[in-house]
């Protein structure tokens, strides 16, 4: 072999290996943008609609926060039917049921062996009833996941504020998780008004929540029993409070936040909870908790104040439609069933969801983009309408913006655009616009910042056959898994 030939093979080798390298680099999926959601958090995002059930002594005393001195004898529902709750929830699109096993007044809906302040000392089923059992069985029967709310604040306990109460609280968690699982979400309510009965002391007790409850130890205990549990609290770590109880997530809604900023108790924490933080170091998405009535518990005087299907639909748009999940509370009445007005409103919501968001006009659309990763089918814009949540459109690494055009099979009046990011690779998009083709020009129909798991944009109804999504800024190459048009 001559020197020249040897050199040219070598060069070819370098060329080939460079070429291969370039190609491998091109077909690699986009690198994740950290932090990422856990598998349990991805499942939680996909559930979208969850239900809260507030039921206890307050239902019979017309209070929102029991003082802690109410007699267990007051708890006396005439015909509790947890199957009616679960059947209604399943029938109207909810995926979970989270029950207030113990609210701030300390009364327990299950016969806990650690206290006398429970259903066992109520007239319900002559003290033989167990509503946590009934609810978890009904949830299972109807294919809903079951969640537990156990109020950390207890206005009844004489030992509230001392280490003994923390032992009591943890014992109850052990009881609930071992007897009534599987449990998908644990709701740690941060509310603490200070004053209470406290075994007759009738005083105000101030605690430093973060230090007193020693949450890391409690979370470890629960995780040993339920490794995939999602913890709700202001600071997560599973999901965070959205900062209000009106059903509204931030229009800018980062799933990321630095939990240290939350614990610091800064002013303006509500708005931080609602928007999250673009540079947050943990994935702790917001959950939107809101009641179907003004109160969390049932009050007959609120029977005419049940939110209308239209109001519930707006809440759906400002929660699920802003990348959060909705946790809607439906409080059983004194019979122990959902009131007919509430059931009617839930079915009304279901009908509205079907009417407004039930017919995706983009199903047979033609989709093109000005850039897609390595020009490979794997990342092509057609992936956003293929109905497969695991496929996506992504751009080349150096492109943090991009345009997708969707041509509908035929012209139609459109009212909503739905966008989804492939969040398994992180939340990336920082800003976008949607334009529609009208009068021979592109006209802006909507503008936004974050997308996340789901973003639904309500636009002025307009007839068109062409829609353009422009990602105008992103943390890295945008990764969009789904676009629907209604
Ligand atoms: C709040 C509580 O004080 C309310 O009573 C209700 O349980 C709501 C979901 O959380 O913090």
Coordinates of C-alpha atoms and ligand atoms in Angstrom, one line a residue:
X1 CA 0.0 0.0 0.0
X2 CA 1.4 3.4 -1.0
X3 CA 1.5 6.2 1.5
X4 CA -1.1 8.2 -0.6
X5 CA -3.6 5.4 -0.6
X6 CA -3.1 4.7 3.1
X7 CA -3.7 8.4 3.8
X8 CA -6.8 8.6 1.7
X9 CA -8.4 5.6 3.5
X10 CA -7.6 7.2 6.7
X11 CA -9.2 10.4 5.6
X12 CA -12.1 8.4 4.3
X13 CA -12.2 6.8 7.7
X14 CA -12.3 10.1 9.4
X15 CA -14.8 11.4 7.0
X16 CA -17.0 8.3 7.5
X17 CA -16.7 8.4 11.2
X18 CA -17.4 12.1 11.2
X19 CA -20.3 11.5 8.9
X20 CA -21.7 8.8 11.1
X21 CA -21.1 10.9 14.2
X22 CA -23.0 13.8 12.6
X23 CA -25.9 11.5 11.7
X24 CA -26.0 9.8 15.1
X25 CA -26.1 13.3 16.6
X26 CA -28.9 14.3 14.3
X27 CA -31.2 11.4 15.0
X28 CA -30.7 11.5 18.7
X29 CA -33.9 12.8 20.4
X30 CA -33.6 16.2 21.9
X31 CA -31.6 16.3 25.2
X32 CA -33.9 16.7 28.2
X33 CA -34.3 20.1 29.8
X34 CA -34.1 19.5 33.6
X35 CA -35.8 19.1 36.0
X36 CA -38.0 16.3 34.7
X37 CA -41.3 14.9 36.0
X38 CA -41.2 11.4 37.7
X39 CA -43.2 8.6 36.1
X40 CA -45.9 9.1 38.9
X41 CA -46.0 12.8 38.1
X42 CA -46.5 12.1 34.4
X43 CA -49.4 9.8 35.3
X44 CA -50.8 12.6 37.6
X45 CA -50.6 15.1 34.7
X46 CA -52.5 12.8 32.4
X47 CA -55.4 12.3 34.9
X48 CA -56.4 15.9 34.5
X49 CA -59.7 15.8 36.4
X50 CA -59.7 14.7 40.1
X51 CA -62.4 14.9 42.7
X52 CA -62.3 16.0 46.3
X53 CA -65.0 14.8 48.8
X54 CA -65.4 16.9 51.9
X55 CA -67.6 15.1 54.4
X56 CA -67.7 15.0 58.2
X57 CA -69.3 16.6 61.2
X58 CA -69.3 20.0 59.5
X59 CA -71.9 18.6 57.2
X60 CA -74.2 18.4 60.2
X61 CA -73.2 21.6 62.0
X62 CA -73.2 23.8 58.9
X63 CA -69.6 24.9 59.6
X64 CA -66.6 25.0 57.4
X65 CA -64.0 24.6 60.2
X66 CA -65.3 22.6 63.2
X67 CA -63.9 24.0 66.5
X68 CA -63.0 20.5 67.7
X69 CA -65.5 20.1 70.5
X70 CA -68.5 18.8 68.4
X71 CA -69.9 15.5 69.6
X72 CA -69.3 12.5 67.3
X73 CA -73.0 11.8 67.9
X74 CA -73.8 14.6 65.4
X75 CA -72.4 12.6 62.5
X76 CA -75.5 10.8 61.3
X77 CA -76.0 10.5 57.5
X78 CA -79.2 8.8 56.6
X79 CA -78.2 6.9 53.5
X80 CA -74.6 7.3 52.6
X81 CA -73.8 5.8 49.2
X82 CA -70.2 6.0 48.2
X83 CA -71.1 4.1 45.1
X84 CA -73.2 7.1 44.0
X85 CA -70.2 9.4 44.5
X86 CA -67.9 7.1 42.5
X87 CA -70.5 6.3 39.8
X88 CA -71.1 10.0 39.2
X89 CA -67.4 10.8 39.1
X90 CA -66.6 8.0 36.8
X91 CA -69.6 8.9 34.6
X92 CA -68.5 12.5 34.3
X93 CA -64.8 12.1 33.5
X94 CA -63.0 12.2 36.9
X95 CA -60.1 9.9 37.5
X96 CA -59.7 10.0 41.3
X97 CA -61.5 10.5 44.6
X98 CA -59.7 12.2 47.5
X99 CA -61.6 11.9 50.8
X100 CA -61.3 14.1 53.9
X101 CA -60.6 11.2 56.3
X102 CA -60.0 13.8 59.1
X103 CA -60.6 17.6 58.8
X104 CA -59.3 20.3 61.1
X105 CA -61.9 19.4 63.9
X106 CA -60.3 15.9 64.3
X107 CA -63.3 13.7 63.7
X108 CA -62.2 10.5 61.8
X109 CA -64.4 8.9 59.2
X110 CA -62.8 5.5 59.9
X111 CA -62.8 3.6 63.3
X112 CA -59.2 4.6 64.1
X113 CA -57.8 2.6 67.0
X114 CA -55.8 5.7 68.2
X115 CA -58.8 7.9 69.1
X116 CA -62.4 7.9 70.3
X117 CA -63.2 10.8 68.2
X118 CA -64.4 8.8 65.2
X119 CA -67.3 7.3 63.4
X120 CA -67.3 4.4 65.9
X121 CA -68.9 6.8 68.4
X122 CA -71.5 8.1 66.0
X123 CA -75.0 6.7 65.3
X124 CA -73.9 5.9 61.8
X125 CA -74.5 2.2 61.4
X126 CA -74.6 2.0 65.2
X127 CA -70.9 2.8 65.4
X128 CA -70.0 -0.1 63.0
X129 CA -69.6 2.1 59.9
X130 CA -66.4 3.0 58.1
X131 CA -66.7 5.6 55.4
X132 CA -63.0 5.5 54.4
X133 CA -63.6 1.8 53.6
X134 CA -66.8 2.5 51.7
X135 CA -65.1 5.3 49.7
X136 CA -62.0 3.3 48.9
X137 CA -64.0 0.2 47.9
X138 CA -66.3 2.4 45.7
X139 CA -63.4 4.0 44.0
X140 CA -61.9 0.6 43.3
X141 CA -65.2 -0.7 42.0
X142 CA -65.5 2.2 39.5
X143 CA -61.9 2.3 38.5
X144 CA -61.0 5.6 40.3
X145 CA -57.7 6.1 42.1
X146 CA -58.1 6.8 45.8
X147 CA -56.5 9.7 47.7
X148 CA -56.3 10.6 51.4
X149 CA -56.7 14.0 53.0
X150 CA -55.6 13.9 56.7
X151 CA -55.5 17.3 58.2
X152 CA -52.2 18.0 60.0
X153 CA -54.0 20.7 62.1
X154 CA -56.2 19.1 64.7
X155 CA -58.3 21.5 66.8
X156 CA -59.6 18.7 69.0
X157 CA -56.4 17.2 70.4
X158 CA -55.1 18.2 73.7
X159 CA -51.6 17.3 72.6
X160 CA -51.6 19.4 69.4
X161 CA -48.4 21.3 69.3
X162 CA -46.4 18.6 71.2
X163 CA -44.3 15.7 69.8
X164 CA -47.1 13.2 71.0
X165 CA -49.4 14.6 68.4
X166 CA -46.9 13.9 65.6
X167 CA -46.8 10.3 66.8
X168 CA -50.6 10.2 66.7
X169 CA -50.7 11.7 63.2
X170 CA -48.1 9.2 61.9
X171 CA -49.9 6.3 63.5
X172 CA -53.0 7.3 61.7
X173 CA -51.2 7.5 58.4
X174 CA -49.9 4.0 59.0
X175 CA -53.4 2.8 59.7
X176 CA -54.8 4.5 56.6
X177 CA -52.1 3.4 54.2
X178 CA -52.0 -0.2 55.3
X179 CA -55.8 -0.7 55.5
X180 CA -57.2 1.3 52.7
X181 CA -54.6 1.4 49.9
X182 CA -53.5 1.7 47.2
X183 CA -53.4 5.4 47.7
X184 CA -52.2 7.6 44.9
X185 CA -52.2 11.1 46.5
X186 CA -51.8 12.4 50.0
X187 CA -53.1 15.8 50.7
X188 CA -51.2 17.8 53.3
X189 CA -53.3 20.9 54.0
X190 CA -51.2 23.8 55.2
X191 CA -54.2 25.6 56.8
X192 CA -53.8 26.5 60.5
X193 CA -56.0 29.1 62.1
X194 CA -54.4 28.7 65.5
X195 CA -57.3 28.6 67.9
X196 CA -59.2 25.5 68.8
X197 CA -60.7 23.4 71.5
X198 CA -57.5 21.4 72.2
X199 CA -58.9 19.0 74.8
X200 CA -60.7 21.9 76.6
X201 CA -57.8 24.3 76.7
X202 CA -59.7 26.5 74.2
X203 CA -56.8 28.7 73.2
X204 CA -54.7 29.8 70.3
X205 CA -51.7 27.6 69.5
X206 CA -49.0 28.8 67.1
X207 CA -46.7 26.3 65.5
X208 CA -43.9 26.6 63.1
X209 CA -45.3 24.2 60.4
X210 CA -42.1 23.3 58.7
X211 CA -40.2 22.5 61.9
X212 CA -43.1 21.0 64.0
X213 CA -44.4 18.5 61.5
X214 CA -40.9 17.3 60.4
X215 CA -42.3 16.4 57.0
X216 CA -39.2 14.6 55.6
X217 CA -39.7 11.9 58.3
X218 CA -43.4 11.6 57.6
X219 CA -42.8 11.5 53.8
X220 CA -40.3 8.7 54.3
X221 CA -42.7 6.8 56.4
X222 CA -45.5 7.0 53.8
X223 CA -43.1 6.3 50.9
X224 CA -42.1 3.0 52.5
X225 CA -45.8 2.0 52.4
X226 CA -46.6 3.7 49.0
X227 CA -43.4 4.3 47.0
X228 CA -45.2 6.2 44.1
X229 CA -47.3 8.4 46.3
X230 CA -47.9 12.0 45.1
X231 CA -47.6 14.4 48.0
X232 CA -49.6 17.6 47.8
X233 CA -48.5 20.5 49.9
X234 CA -47.6 24.1 49.3
X235 CA -44.1 22.9 48.6
X236 CA -44.8 19.5 47.1
X237 CA -42.6 17.5 46.6
X238 CA -45.2 15.8 44.4
X239 CA -47.5 18.7 43.5
X240 CA -47.9 22.2 44.8
X241 CA -50.9 24.4 45.7
X242 CA -51.8 26.8 43.0
X243 CA -52.1 29.7 45.4
X244 CA -55.8 30.3 45.3
X245 CA -59.1 28.4 45.7
X246 CA -60.9 29.9 42.7
X247 CA -60.0 27.4 40.1
X248 CA -57.3 29.5 38.3
X249 CA -53.8 28.5 37.4
X250 CA -51.4 31.1 36.0
X251 CA -51.5 31.8 32.3
X252 CA -47.8 31.4 32.6
X253 CA -47.5 28.1 34.5
X254 CA -44.1 26.5 34.9
X255 CA -44.2 23.0 36.4
X256 CA -40.9 23.9 37.9
X257 CA -40.2 25.8 41.1
X258 CA -37.5 25.9 43.8
X259 CA -39.1 24.7 46.9
X260 CA -36.7 26.7 49.1
X261 CA -38.3 29.8 47.8
X262 CA -41.7 28.5 49.0
X263 CA -40.5 27.7 52.5
X264 CA -38.9 31.1 52.8
X265 CA -42.4 32.4 53.2
X266 CA -41.8 35.4 50.9
X267 CA -44.4 38.0 50.2
X268 CA -46.3 37.3 47.0
X269 CA -46.0 33.5 47.5
X270 CA -49.5 33.0 46.0
X271 CA -48.5 34.5 42.7
X272 CA -45.2 32.4 42.6
X273 CA -47.3 29.3 43.3
X274 CA -49.6 30.1 40.5
X275 CA -46.9 30.8 37.9
X276 CA -44.1 28.5 39.1
X277 CA -40.6 29.5 38.2
X278 CA -38.9 29.2 34.8
X279 CA -35.6 28.5 36.6
X280 CA -37.1 26.3 39.3
X281 CA -34.9 23.4 40.3
X282 CA -37.6 20.8 41.0
X283 CA -40.7 19.5 39.0
X284 CA -43.6 20.4 41.3
X285 CA -46.6 21.2 39.2
X286 CA -49.6 23.1 40.5
X287 CA -52.9 21.5 41.4
X288 CA -56.0 23.6 41.2
X289 CA -58.4 22.9 44.1
X290 CA -61.8 24.5 44.0
X291 CA -65.3 23.6 45.3
X292 CA -68.4 23.2 43.2
X293 CA -70.1 25.3 45.9
X294 CA -69.0 28.4 47.8
X295 CA -68.0 26.2 50.8
X296 CA -66.0 23.0 50.9
X297 CA -68.7 21.3 53.1
X298 CA -72.3 20.9 52.3
X299 CA -74.7 23.6 53.4
X300 CA -78.4 23.5 52.3
X301 CA -78.3 27.3 51.9
X302 CA -75.8 26.8 49.1
X303 CA -78.1 24.5 47.0
X304 CA -78.8 27.3 44.6
X305 CA -75.2 28.3 44.4
X306 CA -73.8 25.2 42.8
X307 CA -71.5 26.3 40.0
X308 CA -73.1 26.1 36.6
X309 CA -71.8 23.8 33.8
X310 CA -70.6 27.0 32.1
X311 CA -68.7 28.1 35.2
X312 CA -67.2 24.7 35.6
X313 CA -66.1 24.6 32.0
X314 CA -64.4 28.0 32.4
X315 CA -62.6 26.5 35.5
X316 CA -61.6 23.5 33.3
X317 CA -60.1 26.0 30.8
X318 CA -58.2 27.9 33.5
X319 CA -56.8 24.7 35.2
X320 CA -56.4 21.8 32.8
X321 CA -56.3 24.3 30.0
X322 CA -53.3 26.0 31.6
X323 CA -51.3 22.8 32.2
X324 CA -52.5 22.0 35.7
X325 CA -54.9 19.4 37.0
X326 CA -58.3 20.2 38.4
X327 CA -59.2 19.0 41.8
X328 CA -62.9 19.7 42.1
X329 CA -64.7 19.3 45.4
X330 CA -68.2 17.8 45.6
X331 CA -69.5 17.6 49.2
X332 CA -72.1 15.0 50.0
X333 CA -75.2 16.3 51.7
X334 CA -76.7 15.1 55.0
X335 CA -78.0 12.0 53.4
X336 CA -74.4 11.1 52.6
X337 CA -74.9 11.4 48.8
X338 CA -74.0 14.1 46.2
X339 CA -76.9 16.5 46.0
X340 CA -78.9 16.3 42.7
X341 CA -78.0 19.9 41.8
X342 CA -74.3 19.0 42.0
X343 CA -74.8 15.8 40.0
X344 CA -76.7 17.8 37.4
X345 CA -73.9 20.3 37.1
X346 CA -71.3 17.6 36.7
X347 CA -73.2 16.0 33.8
X348 CA -73.7 19.5 32.4
X349 CA -69.9 19.9 32.4
X350 CA -69.5 16.6 30.7
X351 CA -71.9 17.6 28.0
X352 CA -70.2 21.0 27.5
X353 CA -66.7 19.3 27.3
X354 CA -68.1 17.0 24.6
X355 CA -69.8 19.9 22.7
X356 CA -66.9 22.3 22.9
X357 CA -63.9 20.0 22.9
X358 CA -65.2 16.7 21.6
X359 CA -64.6 16.9 17.9
X360 CA -61.0 17.5 16.9
X361 CA -60.9 19.1 13.4
X362 CA -57.2 18.5 13.0
X363 CA -57.6 14.7 12.7
X364 CA -57.1 14.5 9.0
X365 CA -55.1 17.7 8.6
X366 CA -51.9 18.1 6.6
X367 CA -49.1 19.4 8.8
X368 CA -45.9 21.0 7.7
X369 CA -43.1 22.8 9.5
X370 CA -40.2 25.1 8.6
X371 CA -37.8 22.9 10.5
X372 CA -37.8 19.4 11.9
X373 CA -35.0 17.6 13.5
X374 CA -32.6 16.1 10.9
X375 CA -35.6 16.0 8.5
X376 CA -36.4 12.6 10.0
X377 CA -39.9 11.2 10.1
X378 CA -39.3 10.4 13.8
X379 CA -39.5 14.2 14.5
X380 CA -41.8 15.3 11.7
X381 CA -44.7 17.7 12.3
X382 CA -47.2 15.0 11.3
X383 CA -46.6 13.5 14.7
X384 CA -48.6 16.3 16.3
X385 CA -51.8 15.0 14.8
X386 CA -51.2 11.2 14.9
X387 CA -53.1 10.7 18.2
X388 CA -50.0 9.1 19.8
X389 CA -48.8 10.9 22.9
X390 CA -45.3 9.3 22.6
X391 CA -44.5 10.9 19.2
X392 CA -43.6 14.5 18.7
X393 CA -42.3 17.3 16.5
X394 CA -38.9 18.6 17.4
X395 CA -36.5 21.0 15.8
X396 CA -32.8 20.9 15.3
X397 CA -30.8 21.7 18.4
X398 CA -29.8 25.1 17.2
X399 CA -33.4 26.1 16.5
X400 CA -35.3 27.3 19.6
X401 CA -38.2 28.6 17.5
X402 CA -40.3 27.1 14.7
X403 CA -43.5 27.3 12.7
X404 CA -46.0 24.6 12.1
X405 CA -48.8 24.9 9.7
X406 CA -52.0 22.8 10.0
X407 CA -54.2 22.6 6.9
X408 CA -57.6 21.3 7.8
X409 CA -59.3 18.9 5.4
X410 CA -62.0 21.6 4.9
X411 CA -62.7 25.0 6.2
X412 CA -64.5 25.2 9.5
X413 CA -65.3 27.5 12.3
X414 CA -62.8 27.1 15.1
X415 CA -63.1 28.2 18.7
X416 CA -60.2 26.5 20.6
X417 CA -56.7 25.3 19.9
X418 CA -55.1 22.8 22.2
X419 CA -51.4 22.4 22.5
X420 CA -49.3 19.8 24.4
X421 CA -45.6 19.6 25.1
X422 CA -43.8 16.2 25.5
X423 CA -43.1 16.9 29.2
X424 CA -41.0 13.7 29.6
X425 CA -38.2 15.8 28.1
X426 CA -38.9 18.8 30.3
X427 CA -41.0 21.9 30.0
X428 CA -39.3 24.0 27.3
X429 CA -41.6 26.5 25.5
X430 CA -41.4 30.1 26.8
X431 CA -43.6 31.9 24.2
X432 CA -45.7 31.1 21.2
X433 CA -48.4 32.6 19.0
X434 CA -51.2 31.0 17.0
X435 CA -52.4 32.6 13.8
X436 CA -55.2 31.8 11.4
X437 CA -55.4 32.4 7.7
X438 CA -58.1 34.8 6.9
X439 CA -58.7 37.4 4.1
X440 CA -55.5 36.2 2.4
X441 CA -53.3 37.0 5.4
X442 CA -52.1 35.4 8.7
X443 CA -53.9 37.0 11.6
X444 CA -52.9 36.5 15.2
X445 CA -55.6 34.6 17.1
X446 CA -53.7 33.9 20.4
X447 CA -50.4 34.5 22.1
X448 CA -49.1 32.8 25.2
X449 CA -46.0 31.9 27.2
X450 CA -45.9 28.3 28.7
X451 CA -47.6 25.2 27.3
X452 CA -46.7 22.2 29.5
X453 CA -48.9 19.1 29.6
X454 CA -51.8 20.9 28.0
X455 CA -52.7 24.4 26.9
X456 CA -56.2 25.2 25.6
X457 CA -56.6 28.6 23.9
X458 CA -60.1 30.0 23.5
X459 CA -60.2 32.2 20.5
X460 CA -62.8 34.4 18.8
X461 CA -64.7 31.9 16.7
X462 CA -63.4 32.2 13.1
X463 CA -63.8 30.3 9.9
X464 CA -60.5 29.1 8.4
X465 CA -58.8 26.1 7.0
X466 CA -55.2 27.1 8.0
X467 CA -53.7 27.5 11.4
X468 CA -50.1 28.4 12.2
X469 CA -48.4 27.6 15.5
X470 CA -45.2 29.6 16.0
X471 CA -43.0 28.8 18.9
X472 CA -41.2 32.0 19.4
X473 CA -38.9 31.1 22.3
X474 CA -38.0 28.0 24.1
X475 CA -35.4 26.8 26.6
X476 CA -34.1 24.4 23.9
X477 CA -35.5 22.9 20.7
X478 CA -39.3 22.8 21.2
X479 CA -40.9 19.3 21.5
X480 CA -44.6 19.4 20.8
X481 CA -46.5 16.1 21.0
X482 CA -50.1 17.1 20.2
X483 CA -52.1 19.9 18.6
X484 CA -55.9 19.7 18.4
X485 CA -58.4 22.2 16.9
X486 CA -62.1 22.5 17.9
Ligands
LIG1 C1 -58.2 24.5 53.1 C2 -59.0 24.1 54.3 O1 -58.9 25.0 55.3 C3 -60.4 24.0 53.8 O2 -61.3 23.7 54.8 C4 -60.4 22.9 52.7 O3 -60.2 21.6 53.3 C5 -59.4 23.2 51.6 C6 -59.3 22.1 50.5 O4 -58.2 23.4 52.1 O5 -56.9 24.8 53.4

